[in-house]
Coordinates of C-alpha atoms in Angstrom, one line a residue:
X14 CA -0.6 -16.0 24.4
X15 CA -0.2 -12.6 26.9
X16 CA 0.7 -13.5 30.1
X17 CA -1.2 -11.9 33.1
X18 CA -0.3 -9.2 34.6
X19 CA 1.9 -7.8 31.1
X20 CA 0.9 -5.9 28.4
X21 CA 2.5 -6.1 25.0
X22 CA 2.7 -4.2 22.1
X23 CA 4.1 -5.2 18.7
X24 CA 3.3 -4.6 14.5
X25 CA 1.8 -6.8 11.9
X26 CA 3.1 -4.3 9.4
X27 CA 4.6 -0.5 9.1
X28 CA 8.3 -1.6 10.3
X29 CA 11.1 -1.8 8.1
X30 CA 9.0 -0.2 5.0
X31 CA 6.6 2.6 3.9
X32 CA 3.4 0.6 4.3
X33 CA 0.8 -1.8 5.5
X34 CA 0.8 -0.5 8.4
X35 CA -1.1 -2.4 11.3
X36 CA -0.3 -2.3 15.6
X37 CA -1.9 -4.1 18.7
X38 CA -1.8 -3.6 22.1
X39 CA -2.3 -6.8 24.2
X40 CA -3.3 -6.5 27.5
X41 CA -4.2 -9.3 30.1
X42 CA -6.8 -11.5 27.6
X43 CA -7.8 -8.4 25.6
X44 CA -5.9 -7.7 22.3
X45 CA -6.9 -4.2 20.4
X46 CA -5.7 -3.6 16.9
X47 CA -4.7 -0.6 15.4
X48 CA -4.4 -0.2 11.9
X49 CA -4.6 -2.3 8.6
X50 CA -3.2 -1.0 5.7
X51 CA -1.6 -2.2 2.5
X52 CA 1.1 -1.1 0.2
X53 CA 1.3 -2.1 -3.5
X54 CA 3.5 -4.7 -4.7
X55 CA 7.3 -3.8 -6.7
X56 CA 7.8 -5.1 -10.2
X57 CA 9.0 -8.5 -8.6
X58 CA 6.1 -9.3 -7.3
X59 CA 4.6 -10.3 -11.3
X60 CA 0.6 -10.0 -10.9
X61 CA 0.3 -9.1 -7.0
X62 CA -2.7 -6.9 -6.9
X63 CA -2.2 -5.4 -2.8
X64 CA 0.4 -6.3 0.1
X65 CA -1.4 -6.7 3.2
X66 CA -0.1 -7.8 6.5
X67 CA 0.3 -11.5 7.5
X68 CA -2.4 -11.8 10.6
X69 CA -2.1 -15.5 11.4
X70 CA -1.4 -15.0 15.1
X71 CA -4.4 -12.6 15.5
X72 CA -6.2 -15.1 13.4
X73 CA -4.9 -17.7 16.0
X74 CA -5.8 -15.6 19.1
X75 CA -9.5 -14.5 17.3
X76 CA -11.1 -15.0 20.3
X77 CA -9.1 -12.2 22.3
X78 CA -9.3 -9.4 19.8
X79 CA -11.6 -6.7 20.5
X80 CA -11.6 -3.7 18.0
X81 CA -9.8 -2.5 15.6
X82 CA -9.3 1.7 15.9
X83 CA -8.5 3.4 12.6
X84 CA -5.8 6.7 12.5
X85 CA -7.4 8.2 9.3
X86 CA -8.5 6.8 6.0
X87 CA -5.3 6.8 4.0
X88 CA -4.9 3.0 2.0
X89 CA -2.0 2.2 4.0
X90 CA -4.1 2.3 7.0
X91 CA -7.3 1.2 5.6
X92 CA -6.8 -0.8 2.7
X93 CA -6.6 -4.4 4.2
X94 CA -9.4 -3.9 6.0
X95 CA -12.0 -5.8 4.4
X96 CA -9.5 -8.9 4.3
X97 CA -9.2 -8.6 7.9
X98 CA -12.7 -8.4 9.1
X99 CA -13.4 -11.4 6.3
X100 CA -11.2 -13.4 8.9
X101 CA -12.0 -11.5 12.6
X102 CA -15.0 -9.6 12.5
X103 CA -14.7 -6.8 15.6
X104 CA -16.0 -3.9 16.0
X105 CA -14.4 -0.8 13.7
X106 CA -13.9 2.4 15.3
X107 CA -12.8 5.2 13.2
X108 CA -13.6 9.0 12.5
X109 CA -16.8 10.5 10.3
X110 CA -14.6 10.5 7.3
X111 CA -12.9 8.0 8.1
X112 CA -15.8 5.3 8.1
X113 CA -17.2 7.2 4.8
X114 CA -13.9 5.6 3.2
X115 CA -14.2 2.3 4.5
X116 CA -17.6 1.9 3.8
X117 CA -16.8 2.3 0.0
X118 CA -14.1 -0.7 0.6
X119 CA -16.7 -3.0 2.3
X120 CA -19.3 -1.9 -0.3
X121 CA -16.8 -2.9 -2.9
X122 CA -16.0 -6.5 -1.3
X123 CA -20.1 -6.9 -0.4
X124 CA -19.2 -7.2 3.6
X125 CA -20.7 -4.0 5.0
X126 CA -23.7 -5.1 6.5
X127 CA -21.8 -8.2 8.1
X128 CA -19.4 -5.2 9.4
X129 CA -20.0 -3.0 12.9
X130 CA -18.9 0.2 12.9
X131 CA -18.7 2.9 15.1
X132 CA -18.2 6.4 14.3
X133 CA -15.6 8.2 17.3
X134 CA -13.6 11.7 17.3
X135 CA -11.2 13.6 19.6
X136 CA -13.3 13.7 22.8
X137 CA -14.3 10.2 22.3
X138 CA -13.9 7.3 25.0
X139 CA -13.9 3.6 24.9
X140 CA -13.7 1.0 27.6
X141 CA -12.1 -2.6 26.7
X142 CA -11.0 -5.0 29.6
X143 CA -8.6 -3.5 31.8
X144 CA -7.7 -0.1 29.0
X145 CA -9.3 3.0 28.4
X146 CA -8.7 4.5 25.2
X147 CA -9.1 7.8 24.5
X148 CA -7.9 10.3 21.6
X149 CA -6.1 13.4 20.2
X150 CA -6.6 15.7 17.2
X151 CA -3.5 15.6 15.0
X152 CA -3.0 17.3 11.5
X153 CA -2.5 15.2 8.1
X154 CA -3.2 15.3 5.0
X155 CA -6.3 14.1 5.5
X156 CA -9.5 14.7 7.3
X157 CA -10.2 13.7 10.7
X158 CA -6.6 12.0 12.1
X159 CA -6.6 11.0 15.7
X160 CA -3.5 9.8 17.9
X161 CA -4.6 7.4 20.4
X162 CA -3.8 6.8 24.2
X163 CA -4.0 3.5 26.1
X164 CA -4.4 3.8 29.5
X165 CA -3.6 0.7 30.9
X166 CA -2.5 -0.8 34.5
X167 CA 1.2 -0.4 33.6
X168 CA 1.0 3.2 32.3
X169 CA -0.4 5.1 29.3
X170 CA 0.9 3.7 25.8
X171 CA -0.1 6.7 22.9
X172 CA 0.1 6.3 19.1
X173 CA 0.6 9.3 17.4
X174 CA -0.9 8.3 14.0
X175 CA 0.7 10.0 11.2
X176 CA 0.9 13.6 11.9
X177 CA 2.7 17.5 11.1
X178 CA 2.5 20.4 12.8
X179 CA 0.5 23.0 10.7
X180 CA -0.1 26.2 12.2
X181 CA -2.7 27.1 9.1
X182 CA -3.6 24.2 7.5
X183 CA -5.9 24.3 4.4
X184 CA -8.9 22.4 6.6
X185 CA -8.3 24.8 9.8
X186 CA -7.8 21.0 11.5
X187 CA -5.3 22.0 14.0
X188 CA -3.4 19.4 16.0
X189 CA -4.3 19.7 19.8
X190 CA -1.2 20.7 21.7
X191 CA -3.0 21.3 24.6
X192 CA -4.4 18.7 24.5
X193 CA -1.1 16.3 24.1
X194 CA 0.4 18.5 26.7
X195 CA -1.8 17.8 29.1
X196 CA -1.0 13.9 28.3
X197 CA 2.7 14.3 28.6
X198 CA 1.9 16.5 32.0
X199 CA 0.3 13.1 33.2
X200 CA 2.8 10.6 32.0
X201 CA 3.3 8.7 28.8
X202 CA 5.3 5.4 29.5
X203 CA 5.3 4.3 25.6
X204 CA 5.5 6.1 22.9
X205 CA 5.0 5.1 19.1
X206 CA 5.9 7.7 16.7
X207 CA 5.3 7.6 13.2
X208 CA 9.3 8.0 11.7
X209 CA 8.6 9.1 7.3
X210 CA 10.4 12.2 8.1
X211 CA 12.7 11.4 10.2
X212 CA 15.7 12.3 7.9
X213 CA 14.2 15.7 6.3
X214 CA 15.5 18.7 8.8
X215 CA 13.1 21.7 10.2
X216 CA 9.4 21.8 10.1
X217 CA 7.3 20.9 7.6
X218 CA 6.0 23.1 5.4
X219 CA 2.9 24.5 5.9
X220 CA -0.4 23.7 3.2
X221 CA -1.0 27.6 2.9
X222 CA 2.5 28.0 0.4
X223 CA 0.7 25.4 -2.1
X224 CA -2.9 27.3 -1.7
X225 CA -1.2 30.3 -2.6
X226 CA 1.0 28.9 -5.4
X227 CA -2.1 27.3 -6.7
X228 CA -3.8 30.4 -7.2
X229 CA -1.0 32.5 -8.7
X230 CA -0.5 29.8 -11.6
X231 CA -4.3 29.5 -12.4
X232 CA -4.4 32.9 -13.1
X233 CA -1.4 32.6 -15.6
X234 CA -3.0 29.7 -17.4
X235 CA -4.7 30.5 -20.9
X236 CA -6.0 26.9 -21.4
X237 CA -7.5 23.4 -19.1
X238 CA -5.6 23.4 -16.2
X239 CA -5.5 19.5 -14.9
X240 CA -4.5 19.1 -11.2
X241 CA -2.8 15.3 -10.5
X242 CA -3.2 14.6 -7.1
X243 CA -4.0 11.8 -4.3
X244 CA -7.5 11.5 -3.8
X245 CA -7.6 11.5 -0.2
X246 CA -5.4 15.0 0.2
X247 CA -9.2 16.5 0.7
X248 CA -6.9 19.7 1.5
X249 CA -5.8 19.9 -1.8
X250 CA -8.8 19.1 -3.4
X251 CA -10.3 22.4 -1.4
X252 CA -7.3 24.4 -3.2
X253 CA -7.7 23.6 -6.4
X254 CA -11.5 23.8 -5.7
X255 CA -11.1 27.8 -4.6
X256 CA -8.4 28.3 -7.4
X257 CA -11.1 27.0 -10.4
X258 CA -13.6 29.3 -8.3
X259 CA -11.3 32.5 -8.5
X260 CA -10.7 31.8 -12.1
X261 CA -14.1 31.1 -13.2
X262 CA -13.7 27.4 -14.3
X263 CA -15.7 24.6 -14.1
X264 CA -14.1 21.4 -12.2
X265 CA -14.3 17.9 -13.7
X266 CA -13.4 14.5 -11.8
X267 CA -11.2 11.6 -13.5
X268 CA -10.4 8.2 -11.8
X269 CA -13.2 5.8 -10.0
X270 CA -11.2 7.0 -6.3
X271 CA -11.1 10.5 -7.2
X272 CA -15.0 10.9 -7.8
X273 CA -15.5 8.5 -4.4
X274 CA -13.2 10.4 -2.1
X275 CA -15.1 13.5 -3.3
X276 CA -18.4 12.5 -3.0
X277 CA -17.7 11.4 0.3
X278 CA -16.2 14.3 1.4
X279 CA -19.1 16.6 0.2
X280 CA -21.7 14.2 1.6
X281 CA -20.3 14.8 4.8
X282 CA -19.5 18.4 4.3
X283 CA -15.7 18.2 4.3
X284 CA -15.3 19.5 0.8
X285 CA -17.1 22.9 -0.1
X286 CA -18.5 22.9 -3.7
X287 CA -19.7 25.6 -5.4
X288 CA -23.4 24.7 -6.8
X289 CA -22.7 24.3 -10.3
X290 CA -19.0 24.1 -10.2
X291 CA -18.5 19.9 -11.3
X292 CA -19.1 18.7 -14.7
X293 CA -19.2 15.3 -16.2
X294 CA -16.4 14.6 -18.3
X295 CA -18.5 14.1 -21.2
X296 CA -19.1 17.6 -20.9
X297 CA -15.4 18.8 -21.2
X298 CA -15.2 19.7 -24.5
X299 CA -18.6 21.7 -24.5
X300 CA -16.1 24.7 -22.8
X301 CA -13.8 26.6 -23.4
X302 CA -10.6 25.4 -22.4
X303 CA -9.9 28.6 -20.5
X304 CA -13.0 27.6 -18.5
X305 CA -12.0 24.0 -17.7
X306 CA -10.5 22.5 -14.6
X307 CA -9.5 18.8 -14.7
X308 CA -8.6 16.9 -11.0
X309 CA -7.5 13.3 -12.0
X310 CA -5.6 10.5 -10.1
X311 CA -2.2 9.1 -10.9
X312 CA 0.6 11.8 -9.7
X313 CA 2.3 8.5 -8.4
X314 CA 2.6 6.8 -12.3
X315 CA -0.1 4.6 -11.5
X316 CA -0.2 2.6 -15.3
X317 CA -3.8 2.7 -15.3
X318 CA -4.6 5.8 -13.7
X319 CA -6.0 8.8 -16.0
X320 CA -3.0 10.8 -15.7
X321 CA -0.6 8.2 -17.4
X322 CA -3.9 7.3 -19.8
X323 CA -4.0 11.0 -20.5
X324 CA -0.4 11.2 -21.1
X325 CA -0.5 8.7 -23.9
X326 CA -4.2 10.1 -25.2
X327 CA -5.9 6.9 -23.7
X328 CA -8.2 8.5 -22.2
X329 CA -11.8 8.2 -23.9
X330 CA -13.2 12.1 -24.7
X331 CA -10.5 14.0 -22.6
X332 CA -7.4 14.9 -24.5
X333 CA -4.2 17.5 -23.5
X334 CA -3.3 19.8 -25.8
X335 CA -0.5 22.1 -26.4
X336 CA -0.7 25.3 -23.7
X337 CA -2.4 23.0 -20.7
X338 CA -0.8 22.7 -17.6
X339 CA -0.4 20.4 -15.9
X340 CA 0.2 20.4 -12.4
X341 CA 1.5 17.5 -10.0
X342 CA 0.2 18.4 -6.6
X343 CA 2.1 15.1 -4.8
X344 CA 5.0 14.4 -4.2
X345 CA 6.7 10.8 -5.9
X346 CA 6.5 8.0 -3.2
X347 CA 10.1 6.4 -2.9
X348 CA 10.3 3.8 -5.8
X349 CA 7.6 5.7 -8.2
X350 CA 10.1 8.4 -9.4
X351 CA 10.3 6.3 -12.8
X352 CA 7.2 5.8 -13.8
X353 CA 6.0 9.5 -12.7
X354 CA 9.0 10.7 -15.0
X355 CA 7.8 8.9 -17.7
X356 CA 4.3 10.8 -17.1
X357 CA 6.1 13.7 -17.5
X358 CA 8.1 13.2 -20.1
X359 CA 5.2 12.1 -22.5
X360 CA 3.4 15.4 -21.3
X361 CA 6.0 17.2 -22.5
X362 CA 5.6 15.7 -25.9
X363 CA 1.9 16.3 -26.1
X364 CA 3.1 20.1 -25.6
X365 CA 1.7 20.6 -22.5
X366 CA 3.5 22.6 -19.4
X367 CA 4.1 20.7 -16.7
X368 CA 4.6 21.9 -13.1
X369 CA 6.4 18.9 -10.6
X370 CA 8.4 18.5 -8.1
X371 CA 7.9 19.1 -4.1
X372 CA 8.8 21.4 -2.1
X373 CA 10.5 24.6 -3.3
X374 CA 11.2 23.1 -6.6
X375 CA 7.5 23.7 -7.6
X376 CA 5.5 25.0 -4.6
X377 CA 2.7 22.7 -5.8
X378 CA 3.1 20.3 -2.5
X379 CA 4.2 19.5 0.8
X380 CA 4.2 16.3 2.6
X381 CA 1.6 15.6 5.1
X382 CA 4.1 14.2 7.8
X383 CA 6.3 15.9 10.1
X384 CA 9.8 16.7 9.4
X385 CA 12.7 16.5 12.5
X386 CA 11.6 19.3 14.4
X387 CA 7.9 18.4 14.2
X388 CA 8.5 14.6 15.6
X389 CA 11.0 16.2 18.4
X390 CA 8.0 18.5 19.3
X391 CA 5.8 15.5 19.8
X392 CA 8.3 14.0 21.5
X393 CA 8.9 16.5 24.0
X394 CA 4.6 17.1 24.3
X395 CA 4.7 13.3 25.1
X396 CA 7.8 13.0 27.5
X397 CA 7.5 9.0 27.5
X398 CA 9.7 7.2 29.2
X399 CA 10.3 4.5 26.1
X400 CA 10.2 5.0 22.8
X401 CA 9.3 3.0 20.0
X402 CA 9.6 4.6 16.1
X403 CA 6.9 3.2 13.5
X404 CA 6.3 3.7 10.3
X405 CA 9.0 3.5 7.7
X406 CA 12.1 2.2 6.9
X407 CA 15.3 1.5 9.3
X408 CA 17.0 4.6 8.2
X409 CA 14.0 7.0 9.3
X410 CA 13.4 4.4 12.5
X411 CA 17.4 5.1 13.2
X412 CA 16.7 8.7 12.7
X413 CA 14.1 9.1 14.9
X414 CA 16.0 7.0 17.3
X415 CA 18.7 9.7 17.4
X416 CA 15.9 12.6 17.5
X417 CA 14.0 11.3 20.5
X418 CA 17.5 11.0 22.5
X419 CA 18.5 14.5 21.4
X420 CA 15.1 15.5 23.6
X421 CA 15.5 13.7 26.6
X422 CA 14.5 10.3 25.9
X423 CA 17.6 7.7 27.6
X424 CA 19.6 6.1 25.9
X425 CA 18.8 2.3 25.8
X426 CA 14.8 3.4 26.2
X427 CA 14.4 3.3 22.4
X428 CA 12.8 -0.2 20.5
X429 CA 13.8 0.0 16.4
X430 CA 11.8 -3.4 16.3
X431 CA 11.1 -5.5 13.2
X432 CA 7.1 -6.5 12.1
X433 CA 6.6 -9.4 15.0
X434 CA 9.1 -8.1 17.6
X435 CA 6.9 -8.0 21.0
X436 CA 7.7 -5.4 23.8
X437 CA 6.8 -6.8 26.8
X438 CA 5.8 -4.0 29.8
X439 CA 5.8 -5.3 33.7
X440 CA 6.0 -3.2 36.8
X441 CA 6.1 -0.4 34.2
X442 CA 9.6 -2.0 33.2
X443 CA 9.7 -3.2 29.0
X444 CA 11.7 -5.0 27.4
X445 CA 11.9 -6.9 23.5
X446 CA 12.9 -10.6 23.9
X447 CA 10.0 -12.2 22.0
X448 CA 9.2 -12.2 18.2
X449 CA 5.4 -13.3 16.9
X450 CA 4.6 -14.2 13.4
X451 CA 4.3 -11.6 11.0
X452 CA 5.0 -11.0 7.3
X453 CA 3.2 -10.1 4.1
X454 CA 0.1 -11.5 2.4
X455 CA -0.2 -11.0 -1.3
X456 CA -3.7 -10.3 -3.2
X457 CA -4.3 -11.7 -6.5
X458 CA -7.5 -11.1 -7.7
X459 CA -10.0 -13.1 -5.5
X460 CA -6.3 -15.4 -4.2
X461 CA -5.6 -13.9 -1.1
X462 CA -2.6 -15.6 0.4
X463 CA 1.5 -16.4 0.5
X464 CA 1.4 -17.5 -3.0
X465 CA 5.5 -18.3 -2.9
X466 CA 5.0 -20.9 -5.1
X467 CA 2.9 -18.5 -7.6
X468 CA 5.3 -16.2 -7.8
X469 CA 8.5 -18.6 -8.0
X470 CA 6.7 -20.2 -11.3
X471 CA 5.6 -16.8 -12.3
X472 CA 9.4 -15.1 -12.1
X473 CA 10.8 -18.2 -14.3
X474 CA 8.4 -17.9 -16.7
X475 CA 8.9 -14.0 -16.7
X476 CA 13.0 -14.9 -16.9
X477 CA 13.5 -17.9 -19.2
X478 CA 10.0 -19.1 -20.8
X479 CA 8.1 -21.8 -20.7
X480 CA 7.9 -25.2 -23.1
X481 CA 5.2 -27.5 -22.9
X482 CA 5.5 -30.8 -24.2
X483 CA 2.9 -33.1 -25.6
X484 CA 3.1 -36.6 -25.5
X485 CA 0.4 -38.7 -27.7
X486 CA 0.7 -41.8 -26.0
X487 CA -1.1 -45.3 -26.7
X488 CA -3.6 -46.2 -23.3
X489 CA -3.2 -49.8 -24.7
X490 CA 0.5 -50.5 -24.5
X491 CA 2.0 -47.1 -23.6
X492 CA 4.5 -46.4 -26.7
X493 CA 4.1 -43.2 -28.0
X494 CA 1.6 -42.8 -31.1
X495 CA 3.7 -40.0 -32.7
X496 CA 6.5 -37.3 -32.7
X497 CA 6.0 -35.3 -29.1
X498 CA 4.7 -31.6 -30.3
X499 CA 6.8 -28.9 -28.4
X500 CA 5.3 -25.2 -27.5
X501 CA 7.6 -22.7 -26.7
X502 CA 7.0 -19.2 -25.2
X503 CA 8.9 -17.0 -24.1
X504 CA 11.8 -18.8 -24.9
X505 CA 13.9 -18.6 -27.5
X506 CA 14.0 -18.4 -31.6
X507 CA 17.4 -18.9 -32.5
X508 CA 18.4 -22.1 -33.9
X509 CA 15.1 -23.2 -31.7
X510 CA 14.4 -25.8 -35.2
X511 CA 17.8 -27.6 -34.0
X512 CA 16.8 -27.5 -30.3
X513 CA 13.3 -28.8 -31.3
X514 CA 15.1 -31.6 -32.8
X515 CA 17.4 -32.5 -30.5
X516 CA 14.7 -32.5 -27.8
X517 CA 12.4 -34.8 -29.6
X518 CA 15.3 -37.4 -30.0
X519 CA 15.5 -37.2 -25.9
X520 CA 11.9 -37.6 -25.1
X521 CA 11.9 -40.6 -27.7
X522 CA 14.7 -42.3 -26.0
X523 CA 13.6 -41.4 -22.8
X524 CA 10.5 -43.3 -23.6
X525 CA 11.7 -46.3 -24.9
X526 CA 14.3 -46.7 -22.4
X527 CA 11.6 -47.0 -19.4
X528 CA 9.4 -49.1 -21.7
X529 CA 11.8 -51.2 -21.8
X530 CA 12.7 -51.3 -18.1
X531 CA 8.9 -52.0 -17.8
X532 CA 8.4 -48.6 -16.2
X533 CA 5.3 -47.6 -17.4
X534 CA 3.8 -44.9 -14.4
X535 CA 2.9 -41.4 -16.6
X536 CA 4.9 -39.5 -12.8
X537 CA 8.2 -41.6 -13.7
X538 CA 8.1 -40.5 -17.3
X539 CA 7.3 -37.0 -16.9
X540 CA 10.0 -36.7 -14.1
X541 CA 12.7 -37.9 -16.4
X542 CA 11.6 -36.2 -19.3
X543 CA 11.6 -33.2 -17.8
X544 CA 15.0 -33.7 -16.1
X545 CA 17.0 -34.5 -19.3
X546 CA 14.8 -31.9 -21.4
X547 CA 15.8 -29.1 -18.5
X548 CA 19.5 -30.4 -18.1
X549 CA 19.6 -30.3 -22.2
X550 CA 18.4 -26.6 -22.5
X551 CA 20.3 -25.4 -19.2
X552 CA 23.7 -27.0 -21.3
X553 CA 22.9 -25.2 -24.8
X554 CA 21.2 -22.0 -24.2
X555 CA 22.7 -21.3 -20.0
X556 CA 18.7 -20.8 -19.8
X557 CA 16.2 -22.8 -17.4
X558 CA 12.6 -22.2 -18.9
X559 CA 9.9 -24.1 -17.2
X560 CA 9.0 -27.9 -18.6
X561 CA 5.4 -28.9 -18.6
X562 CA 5.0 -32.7 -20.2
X563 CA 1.7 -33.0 -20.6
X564 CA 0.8 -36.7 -21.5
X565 CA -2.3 -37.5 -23.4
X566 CA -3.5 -41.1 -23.3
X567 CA -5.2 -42.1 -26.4

């Protein structure tokens, strides 16, 4: 609970990883989130659907939390949203675009008419208890990114959101320096700076370079052209849009969050379209495939997304063939490089050529946050007196740690907290002394929860197998009726015969012996069975499989 007269700020999510991102400021009884992504699970996590942040203590406090302000519509921002407002339904306020995204997630879940939202933009103002909140225009990948300043009694907190500094960006979507100037000219006491960056040195590259480079190798290309790229990079989508244009092609749309970014982008007029220009899929192969333009999800190696089905020829009525190119217009996220290599290897073999790689290794994309110089420009905009990085892992936090000192902020003014660390601000003083909870939540299917327990059974299984035992067992007098049957998967086949053996002879001992100790509860038999079965297997094949007697009373 916030104490009077303080105003806290911490993270659900976003610290210590790339990710699930979710803030709040707390001030006096009035708690305002900001944020609530996901990120998607690792190959340890067996079955995990979506990681979204743990929100027990907002869950707990319910009562004191107002709104919840959205950046821009990226999934790590938005994704956990429909979980969240399942639990605390407040008020949503988030950009045109923004809300267009959303809107398909509640759609999706069958919660947007239970949802209030509330369409804002740069010059936008809301009042909530004691803080006025107000915004900047920043630059992103994506439409319609705001930054966010809290004006509260102990000084103006601002959230960047996740920014670069583009001087010609692809949607002519600026970033306001005047306008975060002017903020900076009237005091920032807290700054919270987005850190993915933080480790890359100069500016970031500028969207123009991949327009440009788009162009030049459409004109080149004798067959389909198929652009891989994330759906929300409504930039890009415009590029490759005026690229098919310039060539003459005709632009088809692969992947269920490909066609509902677009759509939403053109229904709100952020995407311009030639009349004419998209074709069904269907209709592919009813061109020639000099006239053909393909823009499909999956440039991160996605398993099921149509890149890696069109890689394998999976894909129903759209095949590669030798001469397309294709183009991968993203960047890998840390931890896909794998499975995107794999993409391109088996493009390769279909004959196909195959343009990857960011930066100047292929022109074909630069990252949508801000390199060192661009967060040391915010930085010095801002001037805050504290500093606070978000937004990735330690390294970039560290980083940006070391960037914001380098422009002026002191030494000893800087917060590298973990999810749940609470900076406390009194008399325009903070300090970090307090931790909340905070952790992940794991989506499985329609389970959302910890599901430690899940995954525990779910990594033995994975590891050493699993053997069920079934016990025929006589309701009259409880002596077994006939030889236990043993079902193994995932286990062994070597000499498994002699093991089966073996085993049997254990469960039938084990059974007489507490018959005739006059222990007859099913829970006592299954225990021990299951203890001497497990300490057996762990002695004779250094394995430890999961044991499930079953008992079945006839």
């Amino acid at each position: 609970m916030n104490r009077n007269g303080i105003v806290s700020v911490f993270a659900l999510g976003g610290l210590h990883e790339v990710g699930k991102n979710m803030y709040a400021i707390e001030c006096g009884e009035d708690i305002v989130v900001i944020d609530c992504g996901n990120k998607f699970p690792d190959e340890s996590l067996l079955g995990i659907d979506l990681i979204i942040p743990d929100i027990s203590y907002l869950i707990e406090n319910k009562d004191r939390v107002r709104a919840l302000i959205v950046t821009h519509g990226h999934e790590d921002h938005i994704g956990g949203i429909p979980y969240f407002l399942k639990k605390i339904n407040v008020p949503v306020y988030a950009t045109r675009f923004t809300l267009g995204l959303i809107e398909i997630k509640l759609k999706e879940h069958r919660f947007l008419r239970e949802s209030e939202l509330h369409e804002i933009h740069s010059e936008s103002e809301i009042q909530i208890g004691d803080m006025r909140i107000s915004f900047f225009k920043v630059n992103h990948s994506i439409p319609d990114c705001l930054g966010i300043v809290f004006s509260t009694p102990e000084g103006n907190i601002v959230h960047t959101g996740d920014f670069k500094f583009d001087l010609t960006p692809a949607n002519n979507e600026r970033s306001d320096l005047h306008r975060m100037a002017e903020i900076g000219n009237k005091g920032v006491l807290l700054l919270l700076s987005e850190s993915t960056n933080a480790e890359r040195k100069g500016f970031t590259p500028s969207e123009q370079m991949v327009g440009d480079n788009l162009e030049s190798i459409f004109m080149k290309c004798k067959q389909k052209v198929i652009v891989s790229t994330f759906a929300s990079n409504v930039s890009r989508i415009q590029q490759v849009i005026h690229a098919s244009k310039k060539t003459r092609r005709k632009l088809a749309l692969l992947g269920r969050s490909m066609v509902n970014v677009v759509g939403v982008a053109m229904e709100r007029g952020y995407l311009d379209v030639p009349k004419g220009m998209l074709i069904d899929a269907r209709d592919i192969h009813d061109l020639p495939p000099e006239m053909v333009t393909i823009l499909c999800t999956g440039s991160q190696g996605e398993a099921m997304a149509a890149l890696s089905r069109l890689s394998t020829g999976n894909f129903r009525g759209v095949d590669i063939y030798p001469e397309d190119t294709v183009i991968l217009a993203a960047g890998p996220i840390p931890g896909n490089e794998k499975n995107v290599t794999t993409i391109v290897d088996n493009l390769y073999k279909l004959g196909a050529h195959v343009i990857y790689g960011s930066g100047s290794s292929s022109g074909m994309h630069v990252s949508g946050h801000g390199y060192q110089e661009d967060l040391k420009l915010m930085i010095t905009l801002m001037k805050p007196k504290y500093f606070v990085p978000i937004h990735g892992e330690y390294r970039m936090l560290y980083h940006h740690q070391l960037l914001a000192e380098s422009v002026g902020v002191e030494p000893g003014n800087t917060f590298i907290l973990k999810n749940g660390d609470v900076v406390d601000i009194q008399n325009s003083e903070a300090r970090s002394t307090r931790t909340i909870p905070a952790g992940s939540t794991y989506v499985d299917g329609i389970d959302v929860g910890n599901m430690e327990f899940v995954l525990r059974d779910r990594k033995q299984i994975a590891e050493d197998g699993m053997l069920m035992i079934i016990l025929p067992m006589s309701k009259e007098n409880a002596k077994m009726l006939a030889d236990p049957e043993i079902i193994s998967r995932g286990f062994v086949d070597n000499n498994f015969s002699e093991l089966r053996k073996r085993m049997i002879r254990i469960i039938q001992e084990t059974v007489d012996e507490l018959h005739a100790a006059d222990r007859y509860s099913w829970n006592v038999k299954k225990k021990q069975i299951k203890r001497l079965i497990s300490q057996y297997i762990k002695e004779r094949t250094k394995k430890e499989p999961m044991i499930v007697p079953i008992l079945i009373e006839i």
